[in-house]
């Protein structure tokens, strides 16, 4: 969940190259799903919301359903890189798990696991740390932002987090990481580490690098704003959580910011708040935002909010129903997690064995 984090910039050449590569992969996914292994995940710091859903969760389900082998990481160790203590971690993990299952991630096809449960994954961090310099780490845009933001001293874990993410991606040899543009620098670190490992230690098997080059799959989804027109974030209370009930959802949308023009249009540059609501209704109804706006015509902010409320609640109703069933059965959630962790551990141990061979540490 990157919602409370700064959005670093990537230089335009890297961005263009990554976009081109991402488009080529997108076209290939349905044709050759067997070529890809996807990894992504979330920090379990609270309940997931519609920003997460339309920004990334829905896309994961799509990729899974295309037949792409998927690894979904609950990044519990990332909870502690910028805060003291873990809060109500187990409740957050259960909530994220319930969200995952409710939206259609299928544990038979997607390996759902917690970072801290996979010792061999974490052990990769040691050799990886030797492959990056401290100035490279300080140049990472997210780390740089954190350093510039002096509200608290930066932890060593925060400084090295691109390396942990490289371990997250490479432990299962994922070659596909669906991310937003802000995460591109981290994918670059992952590629660099994979390349340097190959250069420095060679290969356990000839012609087969121990680690693949991972690519970003850049999402085409527009960024949803919060109901107050600001960046969506839990701490601003401007989000609609996947697991909220219909009445709470209606109340939050009722408070949403609109403007004085009764004529509804889709014009994100000039009418960000109204357009954001139109966009949300359109996403829920699988329609074009301009069609939604045209249909609303002179309905005003009230009419717009009524439509958005209906669209969101209708879209989320079956998801919420499934979520309630899973949330009421923590034993089942833990069973799913235990299964995912067992599988992730098996893969991590096999990767670590190859790393040990390449590094001559297979005593
Ligand atoms: N940092 C990501 C987030 O906050 C979660 C994450 C951890 C991740 N490791 C990853 C995402 C590796 C992609 C790849 O949402």
mmCIF file of C-alpha atoms and ligand atoms in Angstrom:
data_model
loop_
_atom_site.group_PDB
_atom_site.id
_atom_site.type_symbol
_atom_site.label_atom_id
_atom_site.label_comp_id
_atom_site.label_asym_id
_atom_site.label_seq_id
_atom_site.Cartn_x
_atom_site.Cartn_y
_atom_site.Cartn_z
ATOM 1 C CA UNK A 1 0.000 0.000 0.000
ATOM 2 C CA UNK A 2 1.908 2.970 -1.211
ATOM 3 C CA UNK A 3 -0.842 5.473 -0.496
ATOM 4 C CA UNK A 4 0.944 7.177 2.369
ATOM 5 C CA UNK A 5 4.263 7.263 0.593
ATOM 6 C CA UNK A 6 5.898 9.860 -1.593
ATOM 7 C CA UNK A 7 5.677 9.355 -5.316
ATOM 8 C CA UNK A 8 9.204 9.596 -6.679
ATOM 9 C CA UNK A 9 9.830 10.538 -10.288
ATOM 10 C CA UNK A 10 11.568 8.407 -12.874
ATOM 11 C CA UNK A 11 13.552 10.088 -15.655
ATOM 12 C CA UNK A 12 11.715 10.253 -18.956
ATOM 13 C CA UNK A 13 14.037 7.933 -20.911
ATOM 14 C CA UNK A 14 13.648 5.150 -18.336
ATOM 15 C CA UNK A 15 9.939 5.763 -18.240
ATOM 16 C CA UNK A 16 9.592 5.589 -22.038
ATOM 17 C CA UNK A 17 11.657 2.398 -22.232
ATOM 18 C CA UNK A 18 9.706 0.794 -19.406
ATOM 19 C CA UNK A 19 6.385 1.783 -20.962
ATOM 20 C CA UNK A 20 7.371 0.327 -24.312
ATOM 21 C CA UNK A 21 8.481 -2.922 -22.717
ATOM 22 C CA UNK A 22 5.344 -3.028 -20.597
ATOM 23 C CA UNK A 23 3.116 -2.577 -23.673
ATOM 24 C CA UNK A 24 4.911 -5.388 -25.499
ATOM 25 C CA UNK A 25 4.471 -7.700 -22.512
ATOM 26 C CA UNK A 26 0.830 -6.738 -22.114
ATOM 27 C CA UNK A 27 0.207 -7.831 -25.711
ATOM 28 C CA UNK A 28 2.031 -11.121 -25.106
ATOM 29 C CA UNK A 29 0.365 -12.067 -21.803
ATOM 30 C CA UNK A 30 -2.738 -13.668 -23.222
ATOM 31 C CA UNK A 31 -0.744 -15.459 -25.947
ATOM 32 C CA UNK A 32 2.038 -16.864 -23.752
ATOM 33 C CA UNK A 33 0.913 -16.782 -20.131
ATOM 34 C CA UNK A 34 3.353 -19.612 -19.361
ATOM 35 C CA UNK A 35 6.299 -17.295 -19.959
ATOM 36 C CA UNK A 36 5.494 -15.163 -16.962
ATOM 37 C CA UNK A 37 5.626 -15.381 -13.238
ATOM 38 C CA UNK A 38 4.150 -12.436 -11.437
ATOM 39 C CA UNK A 39 4.963 -11.084 -8.011
ATOM 40 C CA UNK A 40 3.413 -8.176 -6.216
ATOM 41 C CA UNK A 41 2.113 -7.367 -2.790
ATOM 42 C CA UNK A 42 0.925 -4.950 -0.159
ATOM 43 C CA UNK A 43 2.071 -3.667 3.174
ATOM 44 C CA UNK A 44 -0.471 -4.853 5.761
ATOM 45 C CA UNK A 45 -1.037 -1.491 7.392
ATOM 46 C CA UNK A 46 -4.839 -1.411 7.288
ATOM 47 C CA UNK A 47 -7.852 -2.271 5.195
ATOM 48 C CA UNK A 48 -7.545 -2.183 1.421
ATOM 49 C CA UNK A 49 -9.691 0.370 -0.402
ATOM 50 C CA UNK A 50 -11.065 1.116 -3.866
ATOM 51 C CA UNK A 51 -7.841 2.923 -4.786
ATOM 52 C CA UNK A 52 -5.949 -0.321 -4.257
ATOM 53 C CA UNK A 53 -8.723 -2.254 -5.942
ATOM 54 C CA UNK A 54 -8.943 -0.326 -9.212
ATOM 55 C CA UNK A 55 -5.243 0.597 -9.128
ATOM 56 C CA UNK A 56 -3.827 -2.882 -8.721
ATOM 57 C CA UNK A 57 -5.923 -5.623 -7.104
ATOM 58 C CA UNK A 58 -8.348 -6.031 -10.004
ATOM 59 C CA UNK A 59 -5.401 -6.293 -12.378
ATOM 60 C CA UNK A 60 -3.883 -9.106 -10.312
ATOM 61 C CA UNK A 61 -7.076 -11.088 -10.594
ATOM 62 C CA UNK A 62 -7.075 -10.469 -14.346
ATOM 63 C CA UNK A 63 -3.486 -11.729 -14.657
ATOM 64 C CA UNK A 64 -4.221 -14.757 -12.498
ATOM 65 C CA UNK A 65 -7.231 -15.555 -14.655
ATOM 66 C CA UNK A 66 -5.101 -15.297 -17.798
ATOM 67 C CA UNK A 67 -3.207 -18.271 -16.371
ATOM 68 C CA UNK A 68 -0.145 -16.394 -15.140
ATOM 69 C CA UNK A 69 1.460 -17.989 -12.149
ATOM 70 C CA UNK A 70 1.102 -15.443 -9.379
ATOM 71 C CA UNK A 71 2.823 -14.698 -6.082
ATOM 72 C CA UNK A 72 1.126 -12.274 -3.733
ATOM 73 C CA UNK A 73 3.223 -10.956 -0.900
ATOM 74 C CA UNK A 74 1.900 -9.653 2.384
ATOM 75 C CA UNK A 75 4.903 -7.453 3.133
ATOM 76 C CA UNK A 76 4.789 -7.560 6.919
ATOM 77 C CA UNK A 77 8.467 -6.677 7.393
ATOM 78 C CA UNK A 78 7.800 -3.485 5.440
ATOM 79 C CA UNK A 79 5.407 -2.354 8.151
ATOM 80 C CA UNK A 80 8.347 -1.577 10.439
ATOM 81 C CA UNK A 81 10.576 0.371 8.045
ATOM 82 C CA UNK A 82 8.993 3.708 8.806
ATOM 83 C CA UNK A 83 7.145 3.276 12.078
ATOM 84 C CA UNK A 84 7.702 2.101 15.613
ATOM 85 C CA UNK A 85 6.112 -1.242 16.317
ATOM 86 C CA UNK A 86 3.684 -3.211 14.216
ATOM 87 C CA UNK A 87 0.298 -2.009 15.499
ATOM 88 C CA UNK A 88 -2.488 -4.558 15.253
ATOM 89 C CA UNK A 89 -0.557 -6.577 12.695
ATOM 90 C CA UNK A 90 -2.513 -9.828 12.836
ATOM 91 C CA UNK A 91 -5.795 -8.024 12.300
ATOM 92 C CA UNK A 92 -4.306 -6.151 9.327
ATOM 93 C CA UNK A 93 -2.958 -9.355 7.810
ATOM 94 C CA UNK A 94 -6.308 -11.103 8.231
ATOM 95 C CA UNK A 95 -8.063 -8.131 6.692
ATOM 96 C CA UNK A 96 -5.769 -8.123 3.665
ATOM 97 C CA UNK A 97 -6.211 -11.890 3.278
ATOM 98 C CA UNK A 98 -9.997 -11.560 3.422
ATOM 99 C CA UNK A 99 -9.830 -8.800 0.798
ATOM 100 C CA UNK A 100 -7.636 -10.931 -1.470
ATOM 101 C CA UNK A 101 -9.934 -13.929 -1.333
ATOM 102 C CA UNK A 102 -13.070 -11.820 -1.659
ATOM 103 C CA UNK A 103 -11.941 -10.101 -4.850
ATOM 104 C CA UNK A 104 -11.159 -13.429 -6.506
ATOM 105 C CA UNK A 105 -7.526 -14.249 -5.858
ATOM 106 C CA UNK A 106 -7.591 -18.026 -5.819
ATOM 107 C CA UNK A 107 -5.082 -19.735 -3.510
ATOM 108 C CA UNK A 108 -4.975 -22.698 -5.878
ATOM 109 C CA UNK A 109 -3.525 -20.441 -8.583
ATOM 110 C CA UNK A 110 -1.961 -17.594 -6.595
ATOM 111 C CA UNK A 111 0.563 -18.197 -3.846
ATOM 112 C CA UNK A 112 -0.311 -15.825 -1.010
ATOM 113 C CA UNK A 113 2.412 -15.547 1.624
ATOM 114 C CA UNK A 114 3.825 -13.413 4.424
ATOM 115 C CA UNK A 115 7.316 -12.041 4.008
ATOM 116 C CA UNK A 116 8.448 -12.840 7.549
ATOM 117 C CA UNK A 117 7.532 -16.524 7.166
ATOM 118 C CA UNK A 118 10.070 -17.184 4.418
ATOM 119 C CA UNK A 119 13.584 -17.382 5.942
ATOM 120 C CA UNK A 120 15.329 -18.309 2.675
ATOM 121 C CA UNK A 121 13.825 -15.259 0.939
ATOM 122 C CA UNK A 122 15.177 -13.004 3.644
ATOM 123 C CA UNK A 123 18.578 -14.663 3.514
ATOM 124 C CA UNK A 124 18.979 -13.460 -0.070
ATOM 125 C CA UNK A 125 19.187 -9.932 1.294
ATOM 126 C CA UNK A 126 22.731 -10.512 2.613
ATOM 127 C CA UNK A 127 24.428 -11.341 -0.688
ATOM 128 C CA UNK A 128 22.226 -8.744 -2.433
ATOM 129 C CA UNK A 129 23.364 -5.977 -0.077
ATOM 130 C CA UNK A 130 26.928 -6.630 -1.224
ATOM 131 C CA UNK A 131 25.870 -5.849 -4.802
ATOM 132 C CA UNK A 132 24.762 -2.246 -4.226
ATOM 133 C CA UNK A 133 26.610 0.767 -2.891
ATOM 134 C CA UNK A 134 25.339 3.059 -0.220
ATOM 135 C CA UNK A 135 25.281 5.996 -2.655
ATOM 136 C CA UNK A 136 23.095 3.993 -5.045
ATOM 137 C CA UNK A 137 20.692 3.381 -2.201
ATOM 138 C CA UNK A 138 20.648 7.063 -1.261
ATOM 139 C CA UNK A 139 19.917 7.977 -4.888
ATOM 140 C CA UNK A 140 16.758 5.854 -4.931
ATOM 141 C CA UNK A 141 13.915 8.387 -5.233
ATOM 142 C CA UNK A 142 11.804 6.924 -2.435
ATOM 143 C CA UNK A 143 14.784 6.757 -0.103
ATOM 144 C CA UNK A 144 15.783 10.301 -1.153
ATOM 145 C CA UNK A 145 12.312 11.594 -0.387
ATOM 146 C CA UNK A 146 12.412 9.912 2.965
ATOM 147 C CA UNK A 147 15.806 11.471 3.719
ATOM 148 C CA UNK A 148 14.509 14.920 2.759
ATOM 149 C CA UNK A 149 11.485 14.463 4.980
ATOM 150 C CA UNK A 150 12.905 15.071 8.414
ATOM 151 C CA UNK A 151 9.929 14.077 10.537
ATOM 152 C CA UNK A 152 11.866 11.063 11.762
ATOM 153 C CA UNK A 153 15.330 9.596 11.317
ATOM 154 C CA UNK A 154 15.509 7.055 8.515
ATOM 155 C CA UNK A 155 15.986 3.461 9.601
ATOM 156 C CA UNK A 156 18.591 1.185 8.044
ATOM 157 C CA UNK A 157 15.675 -0.961 6.903
ATOM 158 C CA UNK A 158 14.192 1.975 5.009
ATOM 159 C CA UNK A 159 17.551 2.775 3.417
ATOM 160 C CA UNK A 160 17.890 -0.764 2.134
ATOM 161 C CA UNK A 161 14.280 -1.448 1.237
ATOM 162 C CA UNK A 162 14.842 -1.557 -2.542
ATOM 163 C CA UNK A 163 17.162 -4.495 -1.820
ATOM 164 C CA UNK A 164 14.475 -6.284 0.187
ATOM 165 C CA UNK A 165 12.053 -5.768 -2.625
ATOM 166 C CA UNK A 166 14.606 -7.250 -4.997
ATOM 167 C CA UNK A 167 14.688 -10.327 -2.757
ATOM 168 C CA UNK A 168 10.871 -10.422 -2.776
ATOM 169 C CA UNK A 169 10.859 -10.459 -6.550
ATOM 170 C CA UNK A 170 13.866 -12.677 -7.193
ATOM 171 C CA UNK A 171 13.302 -15.401 -4.595
ATOM 172 C CA UNK A 172 10.614 -16.875 -6.842
ATOM 173 C CA UNK A 173 12.338 -15.707 -10.037
ATOM 174 C CA UNK A 174 9.407 -13.528 -10.936
ATOM 175 C CA UNK A 175 9.833 -11.751 -14.256
ATOM 176 C CA UNK A 176 6.692 -9.631 -14.092
ATOM 177 C CA UNK A 177 5.905 -7.012 -11.476
ATOM 178 C CA UNK A 178 2.685 -5.017 -11.924
ATOM 179 C CA UNK A 179 3.408 -1.588 -10.466
ATOM 180 C CA UNK A 180 2.698 2.081 -10.756
ATOM 181 C CA UNK A 181 5.271 4.412 -12.316
ATOM 182 C CA UNK A 182 6.509 5.422 -8.881
ATOM 183 C CA UNK A 183 7.828 1.908 -8.309
ATOM 184 C CA UNK A 184 9.991 1.790 -11.453
ATOM 185 C CA UNK A 185 13.232 2.722 -9.660
ATOM 186 C CA UNK A 186 12.813 -0.333 -7.450
ATOM 187 C CA UNK A 187 12.472 -2.606 -10.450
ATOM 188 C CA UNK A 188 15.687 -1.067 -11.787
ATOM 189 C CA UNK A 189 17.471 -1.993 -8.553
ATOM 190 C CA UNK A 190 16.138 -5.531 -8.908
ATOM 191 C CA UNK A 191 17.447 -5.777 -12.471
ATOM 192 C CA UNK A 192 20.815 -4.400 -11.411
ATOM 193 C CA UNK A 193 21.130 -6.896 -8.565
ATOM 194 C CA UNK A 194 20.212 -9.831 -10.828
ATOM 195 C CA UNK A 195 22.774 -8.709 -13.412
ATOM 196 C CA UNK A 196 25.562 -8.090 -10.922
ATOM 197 C CA UNK A 197 24.954 -11.400 -9.209
ATOM 198 C CA UNK A 198 25.420 -13.099 -12.565
ATOM 199 C CA UNK A 199 28.576 -11.094 -13.337
ATOM 200 C CA UNK A 200 30.121 -11.696 -9.957
ATOM 201 C CA UNK A 201 29.263 -15.311 -9.180
ATOM 202 C CA UNK A 202 28.327 -16.881 -12.460
ATOM 203 C CA UNK A 203 25.727 -19.578 -12.874
ATOM 204 C CA UNK A 204 24.777 -22.746 -11.097
ATOM 205 C CA UNK A 205 23.671 -24.118 -14.469
ATOM 206 C CA UNK A 206 25.526 -23.023 -17.649
ATOM 207 C CA UNK A 207 23.561 -20.582 -19.843
ATOM 208 C CA UNK A 208 21.007 -20.049 -17.107
ATOM 209 C CA UNK A 209 21.522 -16.978 -14.920
ATOM 210 C CA UNK A 210 20.413 -17.649 -11.356
ATOM 211 C CA UNK A 211 18.019 -14.685 -11.568
ATOM 212 C CA UNK A 212 15.914 -13.408 -14.469
ATOM 213 C CA UNK A 213 15.528 -9.779 -15.507
ATOM 214 C CA UNK A 214 12.207 -8.627 -14.095
ATOM 215 C CA UNK A 215 9.970 -6.245 -16.003
ATOM 216 C CA UNK A 216 7.403 -3.797 -14.719
ATOM 217 C CA UNK A 217 3.876 -4.130 -15.990
ATOM 218 C CA UNK A 218 2.670 -0.558 -15.847
ATOM 219 C CA UNK A 219 -0.985 -0.249 -15.049
ATOM 220 C CA UNK A 220 -3.214 1.639 -17.449
ATOM 221 C CA UNK A 221 -5.711 2.559 -14.749
ATOM 222 C CA UNK A 222 -6.162 6.225 -13.964
ATOM 223 C CA UNK A 223 -5.292 7.280 -10.451
ATOM 224 C CA UNK A 224 -8.391 7.624 -8.278
ATOM 225 C CA UNK A 225 -8.449 10.539 -5.863
ATOM 226 C CA UNK A 226 -9.993 10.433 -2.426
ATOM 227 C CA UNK A 227 -13.541 11.676 -1.842
ATOM 228 C CA UNK A 228 -12.157 15.075 -0.813
ATOM 229 C CA UNK A 229 -10.264 15.428 -4.098
ATOM 230 C CA UNK A 230 -6.917 14.838 -2.376
ATOM 231 C CA UNK A 231 -4.656 11.836 -2.715
ATOM 232 C CA UNK A 232 -6.431 8.787 -1.371
ATOM 233 C CA UNK A 233 -5.050 7.808 1.998
ATOM 234 C CA UNK A 234 -6.286 6.033 5.041
ATOM 235 C CA UNK A 235 -5.097 8.776 7.372
ATOM 236 C CA UNK A 236 -7.208 11.394 5.533
ATOM 237 C CA UNK A 237 -10.344 9.269 5.927
ATOM 238 C CA UNK A 238 -11.198 9.920 2.276
ATOM 239 C CA UNK A 239 -11.277 6.324 1.071
ATOM 240 C CA UNK A 240 -13.937 3.703 0.561
ATOM 241 C CA UNK A 241 -12.685 0.433 1.937
ATOM 242 C CA UNK A 242 -13.519 -2.766 0.116
ATOM 243 C CA UNK A 243 -14.972 -4.218 3.317
ATOM 244 C CA UNK A 244 -17.094 -1.217 4.351
ATOM 245 C CA UNK A 245 -20.861 -1.606 4.514
ATOM 246 C CA UNK A 246 -23.209 0.058 2.030
ATOM 247 C CA UNK A 247 -24.449 2.709 4.483
ATOM 248 C CA UNK A 248 -20.957 3.846 5.459
ATOM 249 C CA UNK A 249 -20.087 3.978 1.771
ATOM 250 C CA UNK A 250 -23.139 6.143 1.091
ATOM 251 C CA UNK A 251 -22.218 8.485 3.954
ATOM 252 C CA UNK A 252 -18.662 8.938 2.684
ATOM 253 C CA UNK A 253 -19.790 9.624 -0.866
ATOM 254 C CA UNK A 254 -22.387 12.103 0.419
ATOM 255 C CA UNK A 255 -19.556 14.123 1.976
ATOM 256 C CA UNK A 256 -17.534 14.045 -1.258
ATOM 257 C CA UNK A 257 -16.383 17.367 -2.682
ATOM 258 C CA UNK A 258 -18.016 18.499 -5.958
ATOM 259 C CA UNK A 259 -18.422 21.986 -7.470
ATOM 260 C CA UNK A 260 -21.127 24.547 -8.179
ATOM 261 C CA UNK A 261 -21.742 23.669 -11.847
ATOM 262 C CA UNK A 262 -24.843 21.455 -12.046
ATOM 263 C CA UNK A 263 -23.894 20.258 -15.505
ATOM 264 C CA UNK A 264 -21.796 17.120 -15.084
ATOM 265 C CA UNK A 265 -18.823 16.708 -17.393
ATOM 266 C CA UNK A 266 -15.743 14.524 -17.475
ATOM 267 C CA UNK A 267 -12.912 17.039 -17.416
ATOM 268 C CA UNK A 268 -10.149 15.852 -15.049
ATOM 269 C CA UNK A 269 -7.875 18.854 -15.654
ATOM 270 C CA UNK A 270 -10.473 21.510 -14.788
ATOM 271 C CA UNK A 271 -12.939 19.629 -12.604
ATOM 272 C CA UNK A 272 -10.834 17.052 -10.743
ATOM 273 C CA UNK A 273 -13.335 16.250 -7.969
ATOM 274 C CA UNK A 274 -16.398 15.841 -10.194
ATOM 275 C CA UNK A 275 -14.399 13.930 -12.803
ATOM 276 C CA UNK A 276 -13.003 11.624 -10.161
ATOM 277 C CA UNK A 277 -16.521 10.667 -9.085
ATOM 278 C CA UNK A 278 -17.577 10.179 -12.699
ATOM 279 C CA UNK A 279 -14.503 8.015 -13.211
ATOM 280 C CA UNK A 280 -15.328 5.890 -10.165
ATOM 281 C CA UNK A 281 -18.892 5.273 -11.351
ATOM 282 C CA UNK A 282 -17.560 4.433 -14.818
ATOM 283 C CA UNK A 283 -15.053 1.918 -13.433
ATOM 284 C CA UNK A 284 -17.778 0.230 -11.376
ATOM 285 C CA UNK A 285 -20.176 0.087 -14.298
ATOM 286 C CA UNK A 286 -17.579 -0.811 -16.921
ATOM 287 C CA UNK A 287 -18.496 2.257 -18.983
ATOM 288 C CA UNK A 288 -16.722 5.237 -20.488
ATOM 289 C CA UNK A 289 -16.587 8.242 -18.121
ATOM 290 C CA UNK A 290 -17.802 10.567 -20.880
ATOM 291 C CA UNK A 291 -20.937 8.409 -21.314
ATOM 292 C CA UNK A 292 -21.620 8.473 -17.594
ATOM 293 C CA UNK A 293 -21.246 12.278 -17.554
ATOM 294 C CA UNK A 294 -23.472 12.709 -20.608
ATOM 295 C CA UNK A 295 -26.197 10.591 -19.063
ATOM 296 C CA UNK A 296 -26.080 12.627 -15.840
ATOM 297 C CA UNK A 297 -26.390 15.895 -17.752
ATOM 298 C CA UNK A 298 -27.740 18.545 -15.368
ATOM 299 C CA UNK A 299 -28.177 16.155 -12.435
ATOM 300 C CA UNK A 300 -25.829 18.230 -10.246
ATOM 301 C CA UNK A 301 -23.589 17.030 -7.443
ATOM 302 C CA UNK A 302 -26.526 15.287 -5.737
ATOM 303 C CA UNK A 303 -27.408 13.265 -8.806
ATOM 304 C CA UNK A 304 -23.788 12.400 -9.390
ATOM 305 C CA UNK A 305 -23.318 11.178 -5.833
ATOM 306 C CA UNK A 306 -26.495 9.119 -5.970
ATOM 307 C CA UNK A 307 -25.209 7.381 -9.081
ATOM 308 C CA UNK A 308 -21.734 6.834 -7.627
ATOM 309 C CA UNK A 309 -23.174 5.397 -4.426
ATOM 310 C CA UNK A 310 -25.361 2.986 -6.331
ATOM 311 C CA UNK A 311 -22.560 2.003 -8.718
ATOM 312 C CA UNK A 312 -19.978 1.404 -5.971
ATOM 313 C CA UNK A 313 -22.331 -0.475 -3.665
ATOM 314 C CA UNK A 314 -23.648 -2.606 -6.494
ATOM 315 C CA UNK A 315 -20.172 -3.429 -7.735
ATOM 316 C CA UNK A 316 -18.842 -4.267 -4.295
ATOM 317 C CA UNK A 317 -21.907 -6.143 -2.998
ATOM 318 C CA UNK A 318 -20.832 -9.663 -4.065
ATOM 319 C CA UNK A 319 -17.222 -8.962 -3.037
ATOM 320 C CA UNK A 320 -18.396 -7.759 0.362
ATOM 321 C CA UNK A 321 -20.588 -10.784 0.808
ATOM 322 C CA UNK A 322 -17.670 -13.097 0.133
ATOM 323 C CA UNK A 323 -15.439 -10.988 2.326
ATOM 324 C CA UNK A 324 -17.792 -11.302 5.290
ATOM 325 C CA UNK A 325 -17.719 -15.088 4.975
ATOM 326 C CA UNK A 326 -13.917 -15.183 4.957
ATOM 327 C CA UNK A 327 -13.550 -12.585 7.702
ATOM 328 C CA UNK A 328 -15.786 -14.712 9.925
ATOM 329 C CA UNK A 329 -13.466 -17.693 9.479
ATOM 330 C CA UNK A 330 -9.960 -16.721 10.642
ATOM 331 C CA UNK A 331 -8.972 -20.395 10.771
ATOM 332 C CA UNK A 332 -9.582 -20.660 7.027
ATOM 333 C CA UNK A 333 -7.562 -17.492 6.405
ATOM 334 C CA UNK A 334 -4.642 -18.939 8.344
ATOM 335 C CA UNK A 335 -4.966 -22.238 6.492
ATOM 336 C CA UNK A 336 -4.725 -20.434 3.146
ATOM 337 C CA UNK A 337 -1.713 -18.493 4.416
ATOM 338 C CA UNK A 338 0.004 -21.620 5.782
ATOM 339 C CA UNK A 339 -0.402 -23.277 2.398
ATOM 340 C CA UNK A 340 0.984 -20.250 0.563
ATOM 341 C CA UNK A 341 3.876 -19.979 2.986
ATOM 342 C CA UNK A 342 4.737 -23.662 2.566
ATOM 343 C CA UNK A 343 4.894 -23.247 -1.185
ATOM 344 C CA UNK A 344 6.863 -19.993 -1.004
ATOM 345 C CA UNK A 345 9.324 -21.634 1.401
ATOM 346 C CA UNK A 346 9.876 -24.540 -0.953
ATOM 347 C CA UNK A 347 10.666 -22.188 -3.829
ATOM 348 C CA UNK A 348 12.812 -19.885 -1.699
ATOM 349 C CA UNK A 349 14.887 -22.809 -0.456
ATOM 350 C CA UNK A 350 15.476 -24.066 -3.958
ATOM 351 C CA UNK A 351 16.560 -20.584 -5.111
ATOM 352 C CA UNK A 352 18.830 -20.190 -2.093
ATOM 353 C CA UNK A 353 20.418 -23.557 -2.916
ATOM 354 C CA UNK A 354 21.296 -22.234 -6.385
ATOM 355 C CA UNK A 355 22.672 -19.056 -4.837
ATOM 356 C CA UNK A 356 24.834 -21.093 -2.467
ATOM 357 C CA UNK A 357 26.142 -23.180 -5.346
ATOM 358 C CA UNK A 358 26.984 -20.092 -7.395
ATOM 359 C CA UNK A 359 28.692 -18.508 -4.378
ATOM 360 C CA UNK A 360 30.559 -21.703 -3.444
ATOM 361 C CA UNK A 361 28.814 -21.784 -0.109
ATOM 362 C CA UNK A 362 27.219 -25.172 -0.649
ATOM 363 C CA UNK A 363 29.199 -26.969 2.034
HETATM 364 N N1 LIG B 1 6.140 -1.765 -1.324
HETATM 365 C C1 LIG B 1 4.935 -2.346 -1.835
HETATM 366 C C2 LIG B 1 3.766 -1.539 -1.320
HETATM 367 O O1 LIG B 1 3.912 -0.798 -0.359
HETATM 368 C C3 LIG B 1 4.758 -3.795 -1.406
HETATM 369 C C4 LIG B 1 5.875 -4.664 -1.872
HETATM 370 C C5 LIG B 1 6.825 -5.248 -1.092
HETATM 371 C C6 LIG B 1 6.175 -5.018 -3.227
HETATM 372 N N2 LIG B 1 7.682 -5.955 -1.856
HETATM 373 C C7 LIG B 1 7.333 -5.841 -3.153
HETATM 374 C C8 LIG B 1 5.594 -4.730 -4.460
HETATM 375 C C9 LIG B 1 7.924 -6.342 -4.309
HETATM 376 C C10 LIG B 1 6.178 -5.247 -5.621
HETATM 377 C C11 LIG B 1 7.331 -6.034 -5.540
HETATM 378 O O2 LIG B 1 2.691 -1.659 -1.859
#
